[in-house]
Short mmCIF file of N, CA and C in Angstrom, two decimals:
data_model
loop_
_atom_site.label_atom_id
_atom_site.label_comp_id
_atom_site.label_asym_id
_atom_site.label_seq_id
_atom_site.Cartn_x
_atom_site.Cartn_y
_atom_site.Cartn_z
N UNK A 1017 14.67 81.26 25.66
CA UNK A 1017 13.69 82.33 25.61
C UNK A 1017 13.24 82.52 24.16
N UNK A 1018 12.07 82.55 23.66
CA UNK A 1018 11.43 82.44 22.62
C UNK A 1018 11.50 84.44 22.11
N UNK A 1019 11.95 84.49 20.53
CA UNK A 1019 12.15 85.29 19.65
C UNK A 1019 11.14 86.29 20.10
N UNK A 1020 11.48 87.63 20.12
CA UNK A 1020 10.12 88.75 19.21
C UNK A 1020 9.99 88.39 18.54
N UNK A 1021 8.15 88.25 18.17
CA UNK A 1021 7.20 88.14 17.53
C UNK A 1021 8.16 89.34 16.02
N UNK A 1022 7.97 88.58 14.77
CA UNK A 1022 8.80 89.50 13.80
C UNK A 1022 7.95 91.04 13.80
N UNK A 1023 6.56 90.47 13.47
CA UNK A 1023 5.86 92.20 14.22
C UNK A 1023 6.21 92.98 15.19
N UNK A 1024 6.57 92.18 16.17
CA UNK A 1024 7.38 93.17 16.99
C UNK A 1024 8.96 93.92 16.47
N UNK A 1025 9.39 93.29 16.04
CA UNK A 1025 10.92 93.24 15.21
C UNK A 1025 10.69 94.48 14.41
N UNK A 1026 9.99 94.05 13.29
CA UNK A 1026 9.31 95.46 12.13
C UNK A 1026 9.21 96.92 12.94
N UNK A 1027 8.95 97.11 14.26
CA UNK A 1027 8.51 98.30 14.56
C UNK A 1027 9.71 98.86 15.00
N UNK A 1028 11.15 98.48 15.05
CA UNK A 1028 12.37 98.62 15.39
C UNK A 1028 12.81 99.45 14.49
N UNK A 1029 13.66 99.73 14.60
CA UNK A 1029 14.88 100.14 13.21
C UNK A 1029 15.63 99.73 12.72
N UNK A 1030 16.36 98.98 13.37
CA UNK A 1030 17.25 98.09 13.48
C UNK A 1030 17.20 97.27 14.57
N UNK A 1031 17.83 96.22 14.94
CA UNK A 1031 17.93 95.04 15.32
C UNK A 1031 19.64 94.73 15.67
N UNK A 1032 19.81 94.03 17.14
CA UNK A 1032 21.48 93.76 17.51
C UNK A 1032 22.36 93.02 16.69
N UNK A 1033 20.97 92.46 15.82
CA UNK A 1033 22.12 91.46 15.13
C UNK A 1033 22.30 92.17 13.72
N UNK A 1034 22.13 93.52 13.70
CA UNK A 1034 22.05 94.06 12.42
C UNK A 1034 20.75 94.21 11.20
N UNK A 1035 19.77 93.36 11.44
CA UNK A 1035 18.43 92.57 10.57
C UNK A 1035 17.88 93.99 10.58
N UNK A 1036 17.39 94.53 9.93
CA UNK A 1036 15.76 95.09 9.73
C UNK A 1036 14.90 94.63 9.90
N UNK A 1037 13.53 94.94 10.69
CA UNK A 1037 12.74 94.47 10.52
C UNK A 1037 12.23 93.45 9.84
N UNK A 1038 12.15 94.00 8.80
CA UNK A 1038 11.82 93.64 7.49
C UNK A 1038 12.25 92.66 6.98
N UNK A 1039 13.66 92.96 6.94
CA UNK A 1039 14.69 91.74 6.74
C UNK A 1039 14.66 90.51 7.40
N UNK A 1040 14.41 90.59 8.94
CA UNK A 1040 14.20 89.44 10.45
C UNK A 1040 12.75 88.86 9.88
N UNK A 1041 12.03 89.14 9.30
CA UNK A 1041 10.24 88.91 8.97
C UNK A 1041 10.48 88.19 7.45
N UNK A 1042 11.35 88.59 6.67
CA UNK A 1042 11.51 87.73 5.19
C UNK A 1042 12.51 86.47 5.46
N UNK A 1043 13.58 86.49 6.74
CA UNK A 1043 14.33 85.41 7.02
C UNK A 1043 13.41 84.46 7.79
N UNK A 1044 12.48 84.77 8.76
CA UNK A 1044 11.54 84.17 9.19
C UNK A 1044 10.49 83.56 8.38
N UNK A 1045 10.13 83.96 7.33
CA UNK A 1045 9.18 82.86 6.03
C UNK A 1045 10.14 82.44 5.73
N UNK A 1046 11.66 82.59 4.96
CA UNK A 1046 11.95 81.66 4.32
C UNK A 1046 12.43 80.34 4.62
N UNK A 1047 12.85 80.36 6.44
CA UNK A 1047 12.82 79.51 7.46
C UNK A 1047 11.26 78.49 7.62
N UNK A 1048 10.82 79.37 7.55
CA UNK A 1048 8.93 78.80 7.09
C UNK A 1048 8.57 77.85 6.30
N UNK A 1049 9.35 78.32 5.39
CA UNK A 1049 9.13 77.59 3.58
C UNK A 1049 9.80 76.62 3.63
N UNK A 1050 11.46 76.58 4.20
CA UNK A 1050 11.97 75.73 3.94
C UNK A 1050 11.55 74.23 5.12
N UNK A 1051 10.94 74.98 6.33
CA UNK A 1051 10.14 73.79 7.33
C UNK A 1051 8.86 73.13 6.42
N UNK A 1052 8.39 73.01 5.95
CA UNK A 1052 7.01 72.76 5.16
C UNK A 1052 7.54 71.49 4.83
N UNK A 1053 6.52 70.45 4.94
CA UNK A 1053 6.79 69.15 5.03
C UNK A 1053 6.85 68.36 3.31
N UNK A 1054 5.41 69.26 2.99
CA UNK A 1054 5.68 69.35 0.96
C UNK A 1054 6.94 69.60 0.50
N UNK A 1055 7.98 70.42 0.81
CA UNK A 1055 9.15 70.61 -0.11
C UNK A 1055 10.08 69.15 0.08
N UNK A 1056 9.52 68.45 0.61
CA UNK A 1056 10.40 67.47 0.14
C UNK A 1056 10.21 66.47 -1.07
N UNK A 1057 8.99 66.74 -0.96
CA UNK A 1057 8.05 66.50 -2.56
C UNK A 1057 9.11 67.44 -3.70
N UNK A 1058 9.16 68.44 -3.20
CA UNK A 1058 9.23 69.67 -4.50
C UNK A 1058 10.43 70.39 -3.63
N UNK A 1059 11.92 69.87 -4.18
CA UNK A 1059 12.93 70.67 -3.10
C UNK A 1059 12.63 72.04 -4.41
N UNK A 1060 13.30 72.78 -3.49
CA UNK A 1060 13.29 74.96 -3.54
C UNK A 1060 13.56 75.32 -2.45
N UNK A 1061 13.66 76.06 -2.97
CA UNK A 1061 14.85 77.31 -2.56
C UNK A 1061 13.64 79.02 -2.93
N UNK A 1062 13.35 79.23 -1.24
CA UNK A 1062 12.74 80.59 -1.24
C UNK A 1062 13.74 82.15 -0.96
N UNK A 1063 13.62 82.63 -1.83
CA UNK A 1063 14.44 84.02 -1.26
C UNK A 1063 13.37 84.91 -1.50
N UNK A 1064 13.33 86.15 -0.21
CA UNK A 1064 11.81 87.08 -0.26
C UNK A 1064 13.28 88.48 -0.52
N UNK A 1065 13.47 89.06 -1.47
CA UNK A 1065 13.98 89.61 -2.32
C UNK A 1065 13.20 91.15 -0.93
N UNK A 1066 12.23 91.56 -1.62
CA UNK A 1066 11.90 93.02 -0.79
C UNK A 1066 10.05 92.97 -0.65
N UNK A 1067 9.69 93.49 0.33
CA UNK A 1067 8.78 93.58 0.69
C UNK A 1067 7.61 92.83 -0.48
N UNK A 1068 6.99 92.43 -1.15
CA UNK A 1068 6.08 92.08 -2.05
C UNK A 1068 6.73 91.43 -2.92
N UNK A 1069 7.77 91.11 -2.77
CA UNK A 1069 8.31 89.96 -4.32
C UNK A 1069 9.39 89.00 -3.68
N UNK A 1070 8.88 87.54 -4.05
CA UNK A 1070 9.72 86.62 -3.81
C UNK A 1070 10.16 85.64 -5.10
N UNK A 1071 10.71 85.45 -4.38
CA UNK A 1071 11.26 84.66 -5.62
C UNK A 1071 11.89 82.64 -5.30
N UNK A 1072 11.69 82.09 -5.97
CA UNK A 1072 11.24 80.34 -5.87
C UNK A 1072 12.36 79.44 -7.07
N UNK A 1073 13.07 79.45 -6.66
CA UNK A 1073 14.07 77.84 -7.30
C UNK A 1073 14.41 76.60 -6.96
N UNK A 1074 13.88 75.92 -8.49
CA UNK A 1074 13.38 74.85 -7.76
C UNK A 1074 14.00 73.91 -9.47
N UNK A 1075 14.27 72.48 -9.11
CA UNK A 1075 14.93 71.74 -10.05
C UNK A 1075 13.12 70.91 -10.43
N UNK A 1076 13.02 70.46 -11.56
CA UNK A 1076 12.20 69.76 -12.29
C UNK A 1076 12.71 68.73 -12.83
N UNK A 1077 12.39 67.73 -12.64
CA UNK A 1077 12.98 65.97 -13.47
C UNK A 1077 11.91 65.29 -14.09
N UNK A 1078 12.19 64.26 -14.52
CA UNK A 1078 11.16 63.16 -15.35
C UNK A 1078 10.37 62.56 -14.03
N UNK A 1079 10.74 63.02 -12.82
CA UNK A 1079 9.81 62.16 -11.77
C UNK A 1079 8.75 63.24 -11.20
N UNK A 1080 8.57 64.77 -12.17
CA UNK A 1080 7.65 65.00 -12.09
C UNK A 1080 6.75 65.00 -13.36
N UNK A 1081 7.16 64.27 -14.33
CA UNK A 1081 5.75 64.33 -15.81
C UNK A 1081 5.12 63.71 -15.39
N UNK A 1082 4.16 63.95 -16.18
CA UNK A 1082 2.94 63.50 -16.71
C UNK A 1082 2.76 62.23 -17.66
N UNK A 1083 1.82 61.71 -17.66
CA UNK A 1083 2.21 60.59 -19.01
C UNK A 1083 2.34 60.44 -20.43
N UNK A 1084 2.34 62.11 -20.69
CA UNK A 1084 2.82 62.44 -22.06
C UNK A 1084 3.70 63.02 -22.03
N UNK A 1085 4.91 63.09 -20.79
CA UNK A 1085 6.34 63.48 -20.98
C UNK A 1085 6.32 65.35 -20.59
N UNK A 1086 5.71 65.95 -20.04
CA UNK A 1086 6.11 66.74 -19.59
C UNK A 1086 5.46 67.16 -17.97
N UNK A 1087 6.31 68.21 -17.35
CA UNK A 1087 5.75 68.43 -16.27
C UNK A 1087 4.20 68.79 -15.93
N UNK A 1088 3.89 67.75 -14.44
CA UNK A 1088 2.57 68.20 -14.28
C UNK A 1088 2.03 69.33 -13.46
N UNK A 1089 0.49 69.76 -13.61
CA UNK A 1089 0.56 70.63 -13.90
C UNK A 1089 0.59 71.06 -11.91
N UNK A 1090 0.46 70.08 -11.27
CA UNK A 1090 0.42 70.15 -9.67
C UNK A 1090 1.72 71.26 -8.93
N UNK A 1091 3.02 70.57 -10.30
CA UNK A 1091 4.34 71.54 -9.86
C UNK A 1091 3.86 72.77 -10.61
N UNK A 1092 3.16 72.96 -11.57
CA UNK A 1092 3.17 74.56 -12.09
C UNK A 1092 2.16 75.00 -10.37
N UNK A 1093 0.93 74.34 -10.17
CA UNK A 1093 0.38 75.55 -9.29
C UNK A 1093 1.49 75.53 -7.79
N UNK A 1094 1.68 74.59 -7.28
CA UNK A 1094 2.26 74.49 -6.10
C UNK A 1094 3.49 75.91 -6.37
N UNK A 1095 4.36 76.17 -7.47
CA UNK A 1095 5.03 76.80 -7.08
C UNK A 1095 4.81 78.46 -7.54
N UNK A 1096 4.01 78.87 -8.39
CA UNK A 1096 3.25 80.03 -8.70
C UNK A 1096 2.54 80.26 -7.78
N UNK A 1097 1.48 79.31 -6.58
CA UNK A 1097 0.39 79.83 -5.46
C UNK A 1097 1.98 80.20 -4.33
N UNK A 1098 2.78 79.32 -3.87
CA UNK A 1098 3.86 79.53 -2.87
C UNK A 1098 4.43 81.35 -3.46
N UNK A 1099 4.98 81.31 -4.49
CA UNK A 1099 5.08 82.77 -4.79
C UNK A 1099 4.59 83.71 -4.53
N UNK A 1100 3.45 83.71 -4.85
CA UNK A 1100 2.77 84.83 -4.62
C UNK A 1100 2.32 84.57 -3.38
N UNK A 1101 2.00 83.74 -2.73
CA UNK A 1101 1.48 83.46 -1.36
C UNK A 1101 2.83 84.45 -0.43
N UNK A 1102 4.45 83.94 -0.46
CA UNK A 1102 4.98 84.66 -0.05
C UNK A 1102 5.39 85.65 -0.17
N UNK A 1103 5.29 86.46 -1.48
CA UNK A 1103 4.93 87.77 -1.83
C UNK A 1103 4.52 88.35 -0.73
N UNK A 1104 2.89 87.95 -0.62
CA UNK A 1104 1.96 88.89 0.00
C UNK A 1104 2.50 88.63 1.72
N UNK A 1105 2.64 87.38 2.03
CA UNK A 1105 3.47 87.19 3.48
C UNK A 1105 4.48 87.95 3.86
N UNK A 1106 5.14 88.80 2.87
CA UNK A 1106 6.33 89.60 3.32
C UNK A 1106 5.58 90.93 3.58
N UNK A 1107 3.87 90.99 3.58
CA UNK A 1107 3.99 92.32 4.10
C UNK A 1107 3.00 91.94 5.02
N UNK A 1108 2.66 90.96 5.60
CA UNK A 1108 1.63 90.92 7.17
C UNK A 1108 2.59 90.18 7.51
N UNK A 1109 2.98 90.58 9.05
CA UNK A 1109 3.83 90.64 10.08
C UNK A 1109 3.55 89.70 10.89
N UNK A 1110 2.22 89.25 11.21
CA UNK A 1110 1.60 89.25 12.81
C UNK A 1110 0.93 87.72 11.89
N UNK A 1111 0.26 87.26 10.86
CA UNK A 1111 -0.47 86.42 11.04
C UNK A 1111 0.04 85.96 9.80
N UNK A 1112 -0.73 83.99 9.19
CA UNK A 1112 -0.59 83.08 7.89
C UNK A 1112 -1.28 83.50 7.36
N UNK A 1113 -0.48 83.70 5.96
CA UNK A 1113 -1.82 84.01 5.16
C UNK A 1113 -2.60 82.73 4.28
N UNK A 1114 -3.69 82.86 4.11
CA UNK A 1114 -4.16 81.38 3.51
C UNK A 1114 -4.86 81.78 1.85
N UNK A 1115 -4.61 81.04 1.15
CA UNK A 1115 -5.02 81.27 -0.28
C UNK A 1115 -6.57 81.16 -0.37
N UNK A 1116 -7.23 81.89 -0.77
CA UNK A 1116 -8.55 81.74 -1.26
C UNK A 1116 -9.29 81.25 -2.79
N UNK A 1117 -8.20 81.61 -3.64
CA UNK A 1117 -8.52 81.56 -5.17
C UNK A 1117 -7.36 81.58 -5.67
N UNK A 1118 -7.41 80.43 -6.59
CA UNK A 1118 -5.90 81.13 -7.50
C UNK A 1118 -6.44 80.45 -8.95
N UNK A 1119 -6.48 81.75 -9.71
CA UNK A 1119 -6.21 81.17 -11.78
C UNK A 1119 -4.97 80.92 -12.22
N UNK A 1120 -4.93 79.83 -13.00
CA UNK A 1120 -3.19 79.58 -13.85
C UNK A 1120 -3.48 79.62 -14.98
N UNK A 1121 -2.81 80.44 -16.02
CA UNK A 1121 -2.39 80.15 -17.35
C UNK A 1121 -1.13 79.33 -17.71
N UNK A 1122 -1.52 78.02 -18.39
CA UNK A 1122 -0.02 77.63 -19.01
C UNK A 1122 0.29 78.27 -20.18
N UNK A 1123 0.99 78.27 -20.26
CA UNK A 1123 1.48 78.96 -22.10
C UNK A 1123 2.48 78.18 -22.56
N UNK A 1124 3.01 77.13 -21.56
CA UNK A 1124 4.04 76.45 -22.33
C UNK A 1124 4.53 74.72 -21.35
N UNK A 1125 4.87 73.69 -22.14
CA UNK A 1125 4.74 72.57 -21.46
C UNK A 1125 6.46 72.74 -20.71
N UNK A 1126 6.58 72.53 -19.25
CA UNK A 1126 7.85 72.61 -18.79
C UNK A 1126 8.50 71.22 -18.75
N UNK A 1127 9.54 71.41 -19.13
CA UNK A 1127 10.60 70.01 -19.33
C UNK A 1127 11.72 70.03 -17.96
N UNK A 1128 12.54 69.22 -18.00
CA UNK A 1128 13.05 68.99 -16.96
C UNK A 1128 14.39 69.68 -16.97
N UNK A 1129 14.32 70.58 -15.67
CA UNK A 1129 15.55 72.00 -15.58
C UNK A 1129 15.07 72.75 -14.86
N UNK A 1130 16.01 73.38 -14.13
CA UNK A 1130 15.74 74.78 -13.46
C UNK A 1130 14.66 75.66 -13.58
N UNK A 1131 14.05 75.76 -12.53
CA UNK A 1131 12.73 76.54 -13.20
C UNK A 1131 12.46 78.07 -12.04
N UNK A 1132 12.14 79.16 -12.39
CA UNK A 1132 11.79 80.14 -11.01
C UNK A 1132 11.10 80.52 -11.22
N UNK A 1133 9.90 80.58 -10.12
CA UNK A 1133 8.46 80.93 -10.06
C UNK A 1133 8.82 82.96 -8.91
N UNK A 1134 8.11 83.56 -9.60
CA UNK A 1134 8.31 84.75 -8.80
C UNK A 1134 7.22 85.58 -8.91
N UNK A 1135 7.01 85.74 -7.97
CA UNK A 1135 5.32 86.32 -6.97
C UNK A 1135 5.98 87.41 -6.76
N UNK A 1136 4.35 88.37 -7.18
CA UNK A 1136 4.84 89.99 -6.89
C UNK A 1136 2.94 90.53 -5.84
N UNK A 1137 3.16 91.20 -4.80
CA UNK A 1137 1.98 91.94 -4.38
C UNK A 1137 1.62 92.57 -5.27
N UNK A 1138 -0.28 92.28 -5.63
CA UNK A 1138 -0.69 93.79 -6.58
C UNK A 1138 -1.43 94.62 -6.02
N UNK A 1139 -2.55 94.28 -4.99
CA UNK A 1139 -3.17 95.03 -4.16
C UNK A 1139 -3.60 94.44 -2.98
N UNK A 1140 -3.91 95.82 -2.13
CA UNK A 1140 -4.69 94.98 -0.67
C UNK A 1140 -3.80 94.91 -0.03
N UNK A 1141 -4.25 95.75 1.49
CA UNK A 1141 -3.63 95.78 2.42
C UNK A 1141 -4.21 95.01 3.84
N UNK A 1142 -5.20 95.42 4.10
CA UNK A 1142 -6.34 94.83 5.10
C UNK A 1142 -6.32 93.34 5.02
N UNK A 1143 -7.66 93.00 4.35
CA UNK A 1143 -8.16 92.00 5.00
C UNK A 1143 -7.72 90.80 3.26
N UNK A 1144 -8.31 91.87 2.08
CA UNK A 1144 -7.83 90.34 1.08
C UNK A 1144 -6.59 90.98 -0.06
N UNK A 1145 -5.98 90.43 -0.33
CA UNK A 1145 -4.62 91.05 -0.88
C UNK A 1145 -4.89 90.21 -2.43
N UNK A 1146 -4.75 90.60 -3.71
CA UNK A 1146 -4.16 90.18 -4.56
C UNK A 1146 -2.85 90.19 -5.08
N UNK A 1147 -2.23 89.05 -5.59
CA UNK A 1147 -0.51 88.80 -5.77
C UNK A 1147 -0.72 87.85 -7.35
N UNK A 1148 0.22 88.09 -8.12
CA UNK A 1148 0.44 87.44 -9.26
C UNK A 1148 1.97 86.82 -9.33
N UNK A 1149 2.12 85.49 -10.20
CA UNK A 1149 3.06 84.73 -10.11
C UNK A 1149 3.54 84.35 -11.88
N UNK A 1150 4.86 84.23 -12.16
CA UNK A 1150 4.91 83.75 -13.14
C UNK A 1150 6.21 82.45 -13.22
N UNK A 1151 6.28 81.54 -14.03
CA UNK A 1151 7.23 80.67 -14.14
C UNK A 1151 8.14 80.93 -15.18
N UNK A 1152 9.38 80.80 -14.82
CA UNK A 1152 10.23 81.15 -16.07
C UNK A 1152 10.95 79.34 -16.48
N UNK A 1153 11.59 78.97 -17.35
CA UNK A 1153 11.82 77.69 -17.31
C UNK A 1153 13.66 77.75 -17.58
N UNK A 1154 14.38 76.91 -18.18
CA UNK A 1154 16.19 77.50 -17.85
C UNK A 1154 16.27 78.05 -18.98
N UNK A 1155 15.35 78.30 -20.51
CA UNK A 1155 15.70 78.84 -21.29
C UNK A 1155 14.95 79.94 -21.01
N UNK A 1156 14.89 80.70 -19.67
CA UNK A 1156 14.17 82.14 -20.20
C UNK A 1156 12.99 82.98 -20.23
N UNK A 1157 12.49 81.21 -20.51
CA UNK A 1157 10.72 81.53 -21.18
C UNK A 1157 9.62 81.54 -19.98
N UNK A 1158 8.70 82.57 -20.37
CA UNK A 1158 7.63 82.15 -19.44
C UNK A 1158 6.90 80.62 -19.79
N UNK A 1159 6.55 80.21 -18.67
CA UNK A 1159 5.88 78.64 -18.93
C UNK A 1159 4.69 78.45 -18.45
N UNK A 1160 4.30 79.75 -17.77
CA UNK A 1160 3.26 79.74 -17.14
C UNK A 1160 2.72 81.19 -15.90
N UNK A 1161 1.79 81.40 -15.71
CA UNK A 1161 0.98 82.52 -14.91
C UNK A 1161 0.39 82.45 -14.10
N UNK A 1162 0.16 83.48 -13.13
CA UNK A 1162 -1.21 82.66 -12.06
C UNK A 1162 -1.62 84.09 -11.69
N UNK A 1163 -2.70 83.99 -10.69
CA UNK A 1163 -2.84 85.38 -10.24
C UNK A 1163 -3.74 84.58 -8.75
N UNK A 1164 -3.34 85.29 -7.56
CA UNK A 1164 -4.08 84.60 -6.45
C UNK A 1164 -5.15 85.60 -5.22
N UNK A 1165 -5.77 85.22 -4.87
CA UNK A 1165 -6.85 86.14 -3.98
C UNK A 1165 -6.01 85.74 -2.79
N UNK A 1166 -5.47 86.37 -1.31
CA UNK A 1166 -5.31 85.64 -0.03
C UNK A 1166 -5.80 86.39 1.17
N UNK A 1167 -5.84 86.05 2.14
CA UNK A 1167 -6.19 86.70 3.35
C UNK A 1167 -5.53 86.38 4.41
N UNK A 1168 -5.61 87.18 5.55
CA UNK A 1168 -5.26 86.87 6.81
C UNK A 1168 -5.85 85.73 7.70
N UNK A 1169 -5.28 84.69 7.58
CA UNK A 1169 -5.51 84.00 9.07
C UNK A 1169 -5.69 84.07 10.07
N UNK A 1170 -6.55 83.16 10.93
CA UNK A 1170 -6.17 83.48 12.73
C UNK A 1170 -4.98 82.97 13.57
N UNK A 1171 -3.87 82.48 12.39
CA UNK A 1171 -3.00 81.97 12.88
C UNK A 1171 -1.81 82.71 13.01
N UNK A 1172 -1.21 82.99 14.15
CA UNK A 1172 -0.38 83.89 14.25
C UNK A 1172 0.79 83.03 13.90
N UNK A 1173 1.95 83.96 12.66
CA UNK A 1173 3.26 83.29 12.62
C UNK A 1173 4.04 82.95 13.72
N UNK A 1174 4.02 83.64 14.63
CA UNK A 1174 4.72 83.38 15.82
C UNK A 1174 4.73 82.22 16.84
N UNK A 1175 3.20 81.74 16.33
CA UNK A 1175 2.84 80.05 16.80
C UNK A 1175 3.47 78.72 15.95
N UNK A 1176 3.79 79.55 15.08
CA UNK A 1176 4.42 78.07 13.67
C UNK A 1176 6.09 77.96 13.92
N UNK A 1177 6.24 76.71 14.25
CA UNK A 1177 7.59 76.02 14.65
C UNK A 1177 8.51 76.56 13.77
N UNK A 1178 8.52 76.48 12.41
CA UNK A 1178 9.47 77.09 11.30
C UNK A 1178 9.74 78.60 10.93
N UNK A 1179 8.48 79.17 12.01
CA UNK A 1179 8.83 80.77 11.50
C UNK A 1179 10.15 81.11 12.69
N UNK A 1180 11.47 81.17 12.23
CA UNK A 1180 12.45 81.52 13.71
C UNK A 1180 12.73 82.36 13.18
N UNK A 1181 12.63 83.09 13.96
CA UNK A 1181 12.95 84.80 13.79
C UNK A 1181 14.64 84.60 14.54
N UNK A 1182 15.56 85.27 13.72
CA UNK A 1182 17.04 85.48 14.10
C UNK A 1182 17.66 86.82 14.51
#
């Protein structure tokens, strides 16, 4: 028998297996994230921390530079747009959200090490939400910025194989 819809879950209080809402709807993306056929390109590790902020770890090697020796810049957006993308996913329940726009600032070339990208909601509830992302690298530093436009889909999470609600 197939899960409540996590929208349905959210309107609960709790849940038999203990989950919050909330909680059953952030275990359900990160089940999401980790189904996505790209992360095997780019292994990470999603944790959706609380409603509007997630957070992204992820290892960087020499088999992602560039040909002047540092990382390219495909891993800075892929994991700053996923951030903030699931940011804003931890607060629509019912549908995917799909990116419309996203700006990156680099500020710094990333080398190979531990890196966490972490997306925060800034506005927008309805129909287009803005979310911002930043990269930290293993010393600390920011390495980079983004800021993204997204919206609601017609695709309901509850149709996507990887969203399992527990």
């Amino acid at each position: 028998m197939p899960c409540l819809p996590c929208s349905q879950r959210a309107k609960r209080a709790m849940q038999p297996d203990g989950q919050s809402g909330a909680s059953a709807h952030h275990r359900a993306l990160e089940s999401l994230y980790r189904s996505a056929p790209i992360n095997t390109l780019f292994p990470s590790t999603l944790e959706i921390v609380e409603d509007g902020f997630a957070r992204i770890s992820f290892f960087v090697g020499t088999e992602h530079y560039h040909a002047a020796g540092a990382v390219h810049g495909t891993a800075y957006f892929k994991m700053l747009d996923d951030a903030a993308f699931y940011a804003v996913n931890s607060l629509v329940t019912d549908r995917f959200i799909l990116t419309t726009a996203f700006n990156l600032l680099f500020t710094k070339p990333l080398k190979a090490g531990m890196v966490i990208a972490e997306g925060r909601w800034i506005s927008g509830q309805r129909r287009v939400f803005v979310a911002d992302a930043r990269l930290i690298d293993s010393d600390g530093e920011e390495a980079a910025r983004g800021t993204g436009t997204f919206m609601r889909s017609g695709i309901p999470l509850s149709t996507l194989p990887g969203y399992a609600c527990k």
